[in-house]
Amino acid sequence: MSGTDHDVALAGTAAPGFAIAPLATTRVSGSALVPACDDVGDGSDGLEREREVVFSSIDLTAWAAAALAAIDSLFLLDRAARIRAVDAARATALEAHRKALVEAIVTTLRPVAGMIATAAETEAARTAWRAALQLRLAAVYPKTASAAWQMPEVPAVAALDAVAPAEPDSIAAAARWSYSAIFAQVPTARDEFRVSILINDAEPAGASPPMPAPDPALFRALARLASAWPLVEPKLIAALNEGRTEVSAAALAQVDGLIGDLAAAWAGTGEREEASPHERQALAGDAQQSRWDYAFDFAAQPEVTATRSATTGDLPRWPAIDGFRTPAEDGKAEGRYTAVRPAPTRGLALRWDDLPVAVVQVVRMETGLRHDTTPSQAGKVGVATADPAFVLLSPSGPAAPPVVPATRIAARPFRIETDAATLSAALDTVIAALLIRDALPGYRRPDIAIRVEASHVTRLSDGDEMEVAVPILLADRTVSQGPSATPPMATAQTWRENLVGALVDWHDMTADQEVGLLRLAISLSLPDAAPRAPLLRIDAIDIPVPGESGDWWR
């Protein structure tokens, strides 16, 4: 018997709107007992001596395609005749297994792309596919479609970066940053690209594990055949060619068992449910962490449709995509990016702007891909309109390294122009700009280490442009931005009161000195970093001190 990739085309023409789905829509893992030695096919007990092997990240459809092609090879005219001459009963059993596989596969035929089929249309489609598969089992996974059925690869990360504000004109602007991610490939029109931003989750967990096999019995049968076939098939063919009847019969018995197990397992497969592309790690239990999830569907290019969600329940902000206009922040979970210039072909650049340093201290990214292999109907492509049974899901790629802001603002002093009646009010202006209160609702602000170096600035002489900064104090404290704190940590309110008190005490001890300007150098750092590399350092924040300032120092 013989056949070509044209067989499946004939079946598809005779049964438009029907197709046989991939066995699994994501890479799978599982264990199976496989031959433990290389004497399979020698008439020994090779298949009885087995060991358990754990298989990880397997493309089950690729395994199935190889298995069906191997079975087809037994039914080539000259080989089938030799098998029947050696053991007619075994040849008949193999033919029965093959017919059982045809029926098991045909049973999984399904209408796609939302088509509603009558019972008569379904039976006619099965008849067409049955005829094709009786010629060649491997027609179910033709070589011409192998690329489309391969598990998708997540676009590779080309660069991840923390982008500092270029020329901030205020403390509040200086205390924000951008997270930038550039991918080496642009997803295709049949891809939905999934991106997750993990905020303040600094420990990469590694690649998410592949999903378990959708049908354990089928997985085990395919694993056994994939492991044993390279051992038994060469010896069977050599024995048949050389006329070694005893060895041929023994090898055929082993092949019969492998194929019989596969046919029985395939017949027992049921409907599959779509699996998650990668296992989500729920971070909502720790309110200092958040996860922003996005799905970008490229089916309607030059537009990109997107959805968003977050573990806190509040919608995360939309990222900017280079070459596209960002959707409006309208409170909706769905949005549409419109192209403002030709779509990128060599890379995809995403950027999350306006992230408060005090709140978004560490960012880590995970990615995944859903690829639509649904046979196209009326020109429709894309995951949004796809049949879930034909949507292949990539496991998430290796966890990207965490990115932290590292910004130093030293170009010029920021001057606090305020009518504040007291030192406390002036410091409140600085604190409000650094610890931006309106950021990321529904999410508890994380702890942060704050280092303050205070000095007073005087001129060397009247009219002299040179200034001298005389140190006053150094305060370094980890601060809880929440409503409470456990010692030695302080709440932001307690920290502020202590800072004001220390400055007032210094002034009381040096009342004879005229202070025209307070200068603060402030660093924000991760609370548990050692040594503390600043997330943000502002070298100079100047607070003018009014004349006759006795009442001001409180």
XYZ file of C-alpha atoms in Angstrom:
554
model
C 0.000 0.000 0.000
C 1.200 3.525 -0.591
C 0.056 7.142 -0.432
C 1.252 10.719 -0.599
C 0.559 14.066 1.058
C -1.996 14.471 -1.729
C -4.222 12.001 0.127
C -5.078 14.492 2.840
C -5.773 17.157 0.225
C -8.301 14.810 -1.394
C -9.915 14.170 1.963
C -10.047 17.906 2.703
C -11.599 18.641 -0.674
C -14.237 15.962 -0.158
C -14.935 17.181 3.401
C -14.551 20.968 3.493
C -14.889 22.497 6.946
C -13.665 19.364 8.744
C -10.220 18.553 10.107
C -8.419 16.326 12.562
C -6.940 18.325 15.420
C -3.419 17.962 16.834
C -3.204 15.445 19.666
C -2.079 18.096 22.139
C -2.072 21.863 22.033
C 1.001 22.337 24.196
C 4.175 20.441 24.975
C 3.493 17.733 27.510
C 5.334 15.687 30.100
C 4.868 12.236 31.543
C 6.533 8.920 32.366
C 6.405 5.523 30.691
C 7.989 2.075 30.917
C 10.301 1.639 27.932
C 12.717 -1.143 26.864
C 15.745 -1.227 29.126
C 18.209 -2.809 26.686
C 19.098 -3.039 23.010
C 18.172 -6.719 22.525
C 14.670 -5.811 21.373
C 13.911 -7.705 18.218
C 16.366 -10.552 18.923
C 13.738 -12.933 20.211
C 14.815 -12.231 23.806
C 12.866 -10.682 26.630
C 13.801 -7.136 25.611
C 10.320 -5.728 26.058
C 9.913 -7.464 29.395
C 13.005 -5.814 30.839
C 11.893 -2.227 31.155
C 12.718 0.939 32.998
C 10.620 3.968 33.784
C 11.653 7.098 31.913
C 10.388 10.620 32.501
C 9.814 12.559 29.283
C 9.633 16.346 29.421
C 8.391 18.974 26.963
C 7.251 16.524 24.286
C 5.431 17.519 21.102
C 2.875 14.699 21.204
C 1.649 15.344 17.652
C 5.209 14.973 16.336
C 5.493 11.649 18.198
C 2.195 10.526 16.673
C 3.234 11.532 13.146
C 6.447 9.509 13.474
C 4.557 6.517 14.885
C 1.987 6.490 12.064
C 4.721 6.794 9.436
C 6.522 3.844 11.055
C 3.356 1.740 10.968
C 2.792 2.694 7.326
C 6.250 1.330 6.507
C 5.140 -2.151 7.536
C 2.483 -2.142 4.829
C 4.681 -1.359 1.856
C 3.874 -4.063 -0.720
C 7.115 -6.039 -0.566
C 7.436 -5.754 3.197
C 3.790 -6.686 3.851
C 4.224 -9.829 1.705
C 7.315 -10.931 3.637
C 5.573 -10.360 6.981
C 2.617 -12.473 5.868
C 4.983 -15.221 4.705
C 6.682 -15.346 8.116
C 3.527 -15.199 10.252
C 0.135 -14.889 8.534
C -1.747 -14.606 11.818
C 0.503 -11.784 12.980
C 0.058 -9.980 9.646
C -3.704 -10.204 10.074
C -3.436 -8.835 13.618
C -1.324 -5.902 12.402
C -3.897 -5.125 9.715
C -6.627 -5.160 12.382
C -4.627 -2.745 14.541
C -4.201 -0.478 11.539
C -7.945 -0.462 10.835
C -8.605 0.262 14.506
C -6.256 3.241 14.310
C -8.079 4.530 11.223
C -11.408 4.365 13.055
C -9.983 5.943 16.201
C -8.502 8.831 14.220
C -11.587 9.351 12.064
C -13.703 9.550 15.211
C -11.756 12.691 16.225
C -12.670 14.469 12.962
C -14.476 17.688 13.778
C -16.004 20.718 12.099
C -13.835 23.790 12.538
C -14.082 27.576 12.574
C -17.545 27.548 14.113
C -19.130 25.396 11.426
C -22.323 23.606 12.483
C -22.458 20.231 10.740
C -25.345 17.839 10.312
C -24.964 14.149 11.084
C -24.972 13.387 7.345
C -22.220 15.948 6.664
C -20.127 14.541 9.513
C -20.498 10.965 8.242
C -19.612 12.021 4.689
C -16.477 13.740 5.998
C -15.484 10.658 7.965
C -15.927 8.498 4.875
C -13.599 10.758 2.882
C -10.964 10.801 5.606
C -11.307 7.055 6.198
C -10.475 6.410 2.543
C -7.379 8.625 2.756
C -6.136 7.044 5.978
C -6.653 3.498 4.729
C -4.129 4.351 2.025
C -1.712 5.981 4.440
C -2.087 6.628 8.162
C 0.435 9.427 8.095
C -1.872 11.407 5.804
C -3.450 12.716 9.007
C -0.254 14.723 9.638
C 1.057 15.487 6.135
C 4.570 16.757 5.647
C 3.226 19.836 3.890
C 1.488 20.830 7.133
C 4.247 19.815 9.529
C 5.560 23.348 9.940
C 2.102 24.657 10.823
C 1.644 21.914 13.410
C 4.961 22.424 15.143
C 4.729 23.787 18.652
C 5.329 27.539 18.461
C 8.442 29.202 19.782
C 8.060 32.270 21.954
C 9.675 35.364 20.379
C 13.174 35.677 21.792
C 13.974 38.613 24.042
C 16.577 40.825 22.382
C 16.874 43.409 25.159
C 15.385 44.357 28.517
C 16.173 47.712 30.022
C 15.266 50.292 32.640
C 14.935 53.699 31.014
C 15.493 56.782 33.157
C 13.714 60.080 32.509
C 15.806 62.133 30.084
C 15.557 65.628 31.574
C 13.117 65.589 34.483
C 11.807 69.014 35.413
C 10.526 68.011 38.834
C 11.143 65.568 41.664
C 7.985 63.688 40.747
C 9.203 63.264 37.152
C 12.633 62.135 38.353
C 11.004 59.512 40.589
C 9.528 57.599 37.646
C 11.041 55.213 35.120
C 10.185 53.065 32.089
C 10.526 49.316 31.537
C 11.497 48.439 27.979
C 11.388 45.027 26.274
C 12.492 44.348 22.703
C 11.734 40.996 21.030
C 13.692 39.678 18.084
C 10.651 38.499 16.094
C 7.244 39.931 15.336
C 4.396 37.445 15.954
C 2.505 36.268 12.870
C -1.124 36.859 11.971
C -1.977 33.484 13.550
C -0.318 34.292 16.877
C -1.537 35.627 20.168
C 1.483 36.880 22.084
C 1.114 36.728 25.859
C 3.208 38.914 28.119
C 3.143 39.009 31.908
C 4.827 41.726 33.948
C 5.616 40.611 37.505
C 6.096 43.608 39.766
C 8.389 43.272 42.792
C 8.777 39.508 42.243
C 12.541 39.421 41.922
C 13.179 35.668 41.966
C 12.895 33.974 38.538
C 11.249 30.602 38.950
C 12.706 29.197 35.715
C 10.660 28.084 32.739
C 7.169 26.952 33.646
C 6.858 23.168 33.530
C 5.214 21.642 30.460
C 1.622 20.616 30.903
C 0.859 16.963 31.725
C -0.196 14.665 28.920
C -3.874 15.100 27.965
C -4.365 11.304 27.827
C -1.879 9.308 29.932
C -2.544 5.968 28.171
C -1.915 7.463 24.723
C 1.204 9.227 25.996
C 2.580 5.962 27.381
C 1.800 4.036 24.189
C 3.492 6.639 22.001
C 6.471 6.835 24.377
C 6.953 3.066 24.250
C 6.727 2.970 20.470
C 9.049 5.986 20.067
C 11.615 4.345 22.352
C 11.381 0.773 21.030
C 10.952 1.386 17.306
C 14.556 2.520 16.617
C 15.672 -0.721 18.287
C 13.273 -3.264 16.796
C 12.667 -1.924 13.275
C 16.238 -2.325 11.889
C 16.452 -5.886 13.226
C 13.038 -6.801 11.853
C 13.909 -5.511 8.383
C 17.299 -7.222 8.418
C 15.747 -10.529 9.528
C 13.044 -10.317 6.842
C 15.631 -9.574 4.148
C 17.903 -12.374 5.296
C 15.113 -14.918 5.761
C 15.731 -15.450 9.490
C 12.229 -16.626 10.305
C 12.619 -17.119 14.048
C 14.040 -13.626 14.657
C 11.462 -12.100 12.312
C 8.608 -13.763 14.170
C 9.907 -12.629 17.553
C 10.342 -9.044 16.367
C 6.870 -9.099 14.798
C 5.399 -10.217 18.123
C 7.006 -7.213 19.819
C 5.805 -4.848 17.063
C 2.309 -6.319 17.318
C 2.215 -5.551 21.035
C 3.423 -1.961 20.575
C 0.961 -1.146 17.783
C -1.908 -2.939 19.501
C -1.342 -0.866 22.646
C -1.291 2.315 20.553
C -4.523 1.448 18.735
C -6.313 0.691 22.018
C -5.054 3.890 23.655
C -5.962 6.065 20.670
C -9.456 4.642 20.627
C -9.856 5.647 24.272
C -8.999 9.327 23.830
C -11.756 11.791 24.674
C -12.453 15.448 24.200
C -9.669 17.724 25.377
C -9.961 21.018 27.164
C -7.689 23.893 26.309
C -4.781 24.157 28.732
C -3.146 27.279 30.056
C -0.062 28.290 28.041
C 1.964 28.416 31.189
C 1.122 27.876 34.798
C 0.209 31.153 36.432
C 1.820 31.865 39.762
C -0.818 33.707 41.767
C 0.849 36.660 43.425
C -2.284 38.272 44.813
C -1.687 36.670 48.202
C 1.156 39.141 48.783
C -0.236 42.589 48.190
C 3.259 44.006 47.698
C 3.459 42.048 44.441
C 1.319 42.265 41.364
C 1.082 40.550 38.008
C -0.028 42.358 34.866
C -1.179 39.987 32.104
C -1.580 40.983 28.463
C -2.591 39.131 25.302
C -1.788 40.708 21.921
C -3.601 39.251 18.876
C -1.856 40.012 15.566
C -4.584 38.638 13.276
C -5.875 42.035 12.158
C -2.586 43.734 11.278
C -1.855 46.608 10.854
C -3.991 46.729 13.989
C -3.296 44.693 17.118
C -6.108 43.811 19.491
C -5.220 43.342 23.139
C -6.652 42.355 26.501
C -5.303 43.036 29.986
C -5.819 41.954 33.593
C -3.984 42.049 36.918
C -3.901 40.001 40.102
C -4.986 43.037 42.123
C -8.263 43.218 40.196
C -7.549 46.703 38.872
C -6.681 47.005 35.192
C -2.970 47.566 34.529
C -1.858 50.343 32.219
C -1.383 49.681 28.510
C 2.224 49.445 27.344
C 3.407 51.468 24.367
C 4.265 49.424 21.237
C 6.729 51.023 18.861
C 4.941 51.990 15.650
C 1.433 51.867 17.156
C -0.915 54.285 18.875
C -1.631 53.157 22.435
C -5.292 52.502 23.369
C -7.000 55.077 25.547
C -7.149 54.455 29.292
C -10.937 54.067 29.240
C -11.347 51.509 32.014
C -11.929 48.628 29.580
C -10.068 45.318 29.542
C -9.973 45.259 25.727
C -8.129 47.712 23.511
C -6.886 48.191 19.968
C -3.445 49.384 18.889
C -3.517 51.222 15.544
C -0.434 51.490 13.353
C 1.049 54.960 12.863
C 3.713 53.739 10.439
C 4.456 50.462 8.617
C 4.347 47.525 10.979
C 7.748 46.337 12.256
C 9.159 43.238 10.574
C 12.430 42.639 12.429
C 11.464 43.191 16.014
C 8.770 44.176 18.449
C 9.394 46.849 21.103
C 7.136 47.281 24.161
C 7.547 49.921 26.864
C 5.783 50.557 30.166
C 6.160 54.244 31.021
C 5.604 56.343 34.105
C 6.418 53.654 36.691
C 6.947 55.111 40.200
C 10.340 54.075 41.568
C 9.030 53.856 45.138
C 6.277 51.449 44.078
C 7.572 49.509 41.057
C 11.010 48.549 42.350
C 11.654 45.335 40.399
C 10.089 44.084 37.170
C 10.316 40.589 35.721
C 8.734 39.338 32.514
C 7.255 36.019 31.385
C 6.037 35.326 27.851
C 3.969 32.721 26.037
C 2.466 32.188 22.601
C -0.803 30.745 21.285
C -0.580 29.764 17.618
C -3.691 29.106 15.531
C -3.540 26.102 13.171
C -7.287 26.096 12.462
C -7.893 25.367 8.753
C -8.770 28.788 7.346
C -12.415 29.377 6.519
C -13.437 32.346 4.368
C -10.061 33.949 4.925
C -10.450 34.133 8.704
C -7.295 33.662 10.732
C -6.282 34.446 14.274
C -6.650 33.068 17.741
C -9.772 35.099 18.498
C -11.844 33.160 15.915
C -9.947 29.889 16.169
C -11.171 26.459 17.157
C -9.482 25.850 20.554
C -8.564 22.291 19.563
C -6.290 23.735 16.861
C -4.609 26.412 18.967
C -1.092 25.341 19.945
C 0.260 26.731 23.184
C 3.917 27.296 23.861
C 5.301 26.694 27.316
C 6.648 29.897 28.776
C 10.230 30.644 27.893
C 13.097 30.823 30.393
C 12.317 33.435 33.016
C 13.758 36.777 32.013
C 16.163 38.347 34.528
C 14.665 40.996 36.794
C 15.163 44.646 35.902
C 15.438 47.457 38.462
C 15.668 51.209 37.911
C 19.088 52.718 38.595
C 18.807 56.460 38.138
C 21.035 59.268 39.363
C 19.837 62.823 38.967
C 22.769 65.171 39.431
C 22.433 67.723 36.647
C 21.083 70.572 38.793
C 19.367 71.079 42.137
C 15.588 70.796 42.340
C 14.384 73.865 44.177
C 11.274 73.606 46.303
C 9.348 76.759 45.504
C 6.741 76.701 48.205
C 4.938 78.997 50.537
C 5.169 76.351 53.254
C 4.953 77.975 56.652
C 7.083 75.296 58.352
C 9.879 72.833 57.741
C 7.322 70.015 58.069
C 5.229 71.409 55.235
C 8.293 71.826 52.995
C 9.364 68.215 53.636
C 5.829 67.033 52.913
C 6.203 68.527 49.430
C 9.399 66.501 48.879
C 7.974 63.278 50.312
C 4.776 63.509 48.273
C 6.825 63.851 45.081
C 9.057 60.868 45.910
C 6.507 58.459 47.390
C 3.833 59.113 44.784
C 0.554 58.354 46.519
C -1.771 57.925 43.551
C 0.090 55.053 41.890
C -1.292 51.563 41.302
C -4.585 51.471 43.198
C -5.640 48.220 44.852
C -2.078 47.256 45.654
C -0.120 47.777 48.865
C 2.967 49.852 48.430
C 6.197 47.949 49.150
C 8.764 48.714 51.816
C 11.645 50.936 50.756
C 14.978 52.082 52.160
C 15.382 55.872 52.251
C 18.728 57.572 52.838
C 18.771 61.326 53.463
C 21.942 63.432 53.604
C 21.106 66.947 54.824
C 23.349 70.001 54.729
C 23.018 73.744 54.883
C 24.479 75.873 52.126
C 26.294 79.189 52.653
C 28.261 81.520 50.394
C 31.947 82.146 51.088
C 31.381 85.926 51.084
C 28.933 88.524 49.911
C 28.601 88.367 46.161
C 30.750 85.213 45.895
C 29.286 82.607 43.568
C 30.995 79.730 45.376
C 28.873 77.754 47.794
C 29.853 75.549 50.700
C 27.562 72.730 51.851
C 28.039 71.960 55.541
C 26.757 68.493 56.549
C 23.974 68.406 59.116
C 22.905 64.770 59.411
C 22.673 61.407 57.723
C 19.491 59.347 58.139
C 19.196 55.844 56.690
C 16.015 53.901 57.429
C 13.809 51.223 55.927
C 10.315 52.572 55.680
C 6.993 50.783 55.403
C 4.708 52.555 52.975
C 1.746 50.704 54.459
C -0.346 51.752 57.468
C 1.826 49.950 60.022
C 5.391 48.762 60.566
C 7.285 46.318 62.768
C 10.468 47.683 64.431
C 13.146 48.448 63.418
C 11.124 49.469 60.365
C 9.180 52.730 60.576
C 6.031 53.932 58.894
C 6.436 56.793 56.448
C 4.724 59.112 58.934
C 7.080 58.142 61.787
C 10.097 58.479 59.507
C 8.975 61.972 58.485
C 8.440 63.046 62.100
C 11.884 61.725 63.102
C 13.552 63.554 60.205
C 11.826 66.833 61.085
C 12.746 66.372 64.753
C 16.427 65.759 63.932
C 16.624 68.887 61.777
C 14.858 71.002 64.410
C 17.252 69.696 67.096
C 20.219 70.627 64.913
C 18.836 74.145 64.410
C 18.242 74.597 68.128
C 21.879 73.684 68.838
C 23.219 76.045 66.155
C 20.803 78.967 66.478
C 23.607 81.478 65.944
C 24.171 80.225 62.365
C 22.235 81.847 59.586
C 20.795 79.180 57.288
C 19.653 80.371 53.887
C 19.183 76.986 52.223
C 18.678 73.372 53.241
C 20.018 70.857 50.705
C 18.918 67.237 50.747
C 20.496 64.352 48.858
C 18.027 61.458 48.842
C 18.439 57.847 47.760
C 15.708 55.200 47.413
C 16.842 51.565 47.547
C 15.483 48.047 47.876
C 15.051 47.365 51.596
C 16.944 44.071 51.643
C 19.683 44.840 49.119
C 23.255 44.422 50.307
C 25.027 46.620 49.473
C 22.235 49.036 48.725
C 22.491 50.122 45.119
C 20.090 53.054 44.763
C 17.012 52.671 42.616
C 17.048 56.464 42.508
C 19.450 59.082 43.832
C 18.774 62.807 43.637
C 21.916 64.691 44.573
C 20.375 68.035 45.411
C 16.931 69.143 46.556
C 17.112 72.744 47.768
C 14.662 74.112 50.343
C 14.917 77.889 50.875
C 14.790 78.923 54.531
C 13.000 82.257 55.080
C 14.618 85.083 57.037
C 13.559 85.511 60.641
C 12.915 81.778 60.512
C 12.478 80.869 64.155
C 8.850 79.793 63.737
C 9.660 77.984 60.494
C 11.704 75.234 62.207
C 8.897 72.970 63.289
